[in-house]
Amino acid sequence: MDSADGRTFTSFSPATREPLADIAQCGEADVERAVNAARSSFDSGAWSKLPPSERKATLLRLADLIEENIEELSLLEVADAGKTYSDCLNEDMPGVVECFRWYAEAIDKVFGKVSATSDDALSLIVREPVGVVGAVLPWNFPLAMLSWKCAPALAAGNSMVVKPAELSSLTALRFAELTREAGIPAGVFNVVPGPGSVVGQAIGMHHDIDAVAFTGSTHVGREFLRYSADSNLKAIGLELGGKSPQLVMPDMKDNLPAVAENLAVAAFANAGQNCTAGSRVLVHSSIYGELLQLLVQEAKNSWKTGDPFDPGTPMASLIDEAAKTKVLGHVTKAVADGAEVLCGAESLGTEADHNFVEAIVLGGVSPDMDVARNEIFGPVVCVIPFETEEEAIQIANDSVYGLAATVWSNDLNVAIRLSRAIKAGTVGVNGYSEGDIGTPFGGYRESGFGGRDKGLEAFDQYTELKTIWVAVGKN
Ligand code: NAP
Ligand code: MG
């Protein structure tokens, strides 16, 4: 469908910088249309009042359709968002299918509560869909982030207005077609591609949107709190940035090659454009030298950049030229501050006409350097030595963020003590992990608040809690 004023914007391939498609560029009038469609469909009950078992059947059909189209969706995401084909086909898209199946299966099995009362009352605590839900999404995991928001929101009976990132709108548009094919009624799922400063703001400020789920930068997350305060106090769920520490304790000395391999996955997967990227490796001084060397080898041998369509390519380019400039700027500043580039230096100081950045390992980093504190969102990892467990905890928690962490120790006492001490929404023990679809995901501190993605906890963002108090008479 065209935008109200007929405007379009061009989507580019991150790997080649070539134009891919012209997409309808929505504006405020289009957000208005989408919200009206969502509101009418919600009020009509065509989706919101369906028995949960029927919404479940429709969402299971949708999951099947995503699975049938998994290659097309993967190729679209590679072309538009520059992710590797192997990641899209083997991880992101199967995750999307699983996400829709999981929430479809859950929705007819979550019950309300009956609280303890005296005989003269019956108290029911029930959950209802909030109504019209807005979702504003990032470009790094386009369809995966859409699924984390839309699967629970749709399963709960809401209608939606979804804004993908301008840099990665194609899979959301294709997904919208699949929702209709699956039988989700017209008006329930609406996509409004366009710039965040216009479309995202119009969603945030809209008086007839009841809740917004946002994944993106901490800076724009703050804007959404302002939008809510300046409009209808809509509920805001924020999943924001991170600077996740990976702590390697001295007892890992006999397993360092395996540790280094996993540390590199945490740092370089999706070219480091990952909110939970393990971008700060904190390692005990007794194993610092050896682990650093192994990590450099891993970075050089296993994380080469290449054509994202080649199934053998482990790491693709960054999303665009601005991202590359920003990432390399962080590294240049780190060098000026005294850090040492141990691999990937060939990416620095070139005016190359592409968005590729090689995997970069930085040594000689101290915890107070900017590179150890700011989110970089590229394939850059800093390695910092520590002496004691207390110091490791202190460095790990010395951050405005608190999204994720990994703890490496085979000593159960140490592993549990560290897991408890670290201020982060997800702590992996002996392996980098975001959990699975059944575990809640989100951050402490400036990594976000207002709800969790994944798990049954995600329903809290997309439902209102109601108490129904019934007076019970004697006759
Ligand atoms: P971003 O710049 O904050 O953009 C996210 C979304 O917000 C995009 O759709 C963007 O639209 C929109 N937006 C931009 N400015 C806006 C404004 N003034 N008002 C309303 N909406 C606006 O973030 P990004 O660069 O896409 O993503 C990277 C960030 O996301 C990183 O900080 C990363 O850590 C975080 N992230 C967090 C998680 C998590 O679960 N915690 C997951 C993935 C990513 P346009 O881009 O189209 O203009
Ligand atoms: Mg693109």
mmCIF file of C-alpha atoms in Angstrom, residues 70 91 96 145 234 409-410 424 436 451 455 461:
data_model
loop_
_atom_site.group_PDB
_atom_site.id
_atom_site.type_symbol
_atom_site.label_atom_id
_atom_site.label_comp_id
_atom_site.label_asym_id
_atom_site.label_seq_id
_atom_site.Cartn_x
_atom_site.Cartn_y
_atom_site.Cartn_z
ATOM 1 C CA ILE A 70 12.139 -19.566 5.722
ATOM 2 C CA GLU A 91 19.267 -19.304 14.018
ATOM 3 C CA VAL A 96 11.001 -16.766 14.959
ATOM 4 C CA MET A 145 12.817 -8.732 17.527
ATOM 5 C CA LYS A 234 0.941 4.643 27.769
ATOM 6 C CA SER A 409 34.339 -21.065 36.550
ATOM 7 C CA ASN A 410 34.089 -24.760 37.343
ATOM 8 C CA ALA A 424 22.389 -8.038 34.820
ATOM 9 C CA ASP A 436 15.732 -19.747 25.335
ATOM 10 C CA GLY A 451 8.793 -5.577 31.253
ATOM 11 C CA GLY A 455 8.893 -16.322 28.713
ATOM 12 C CA GLN A 461 3.713 -6.081 28.915
#
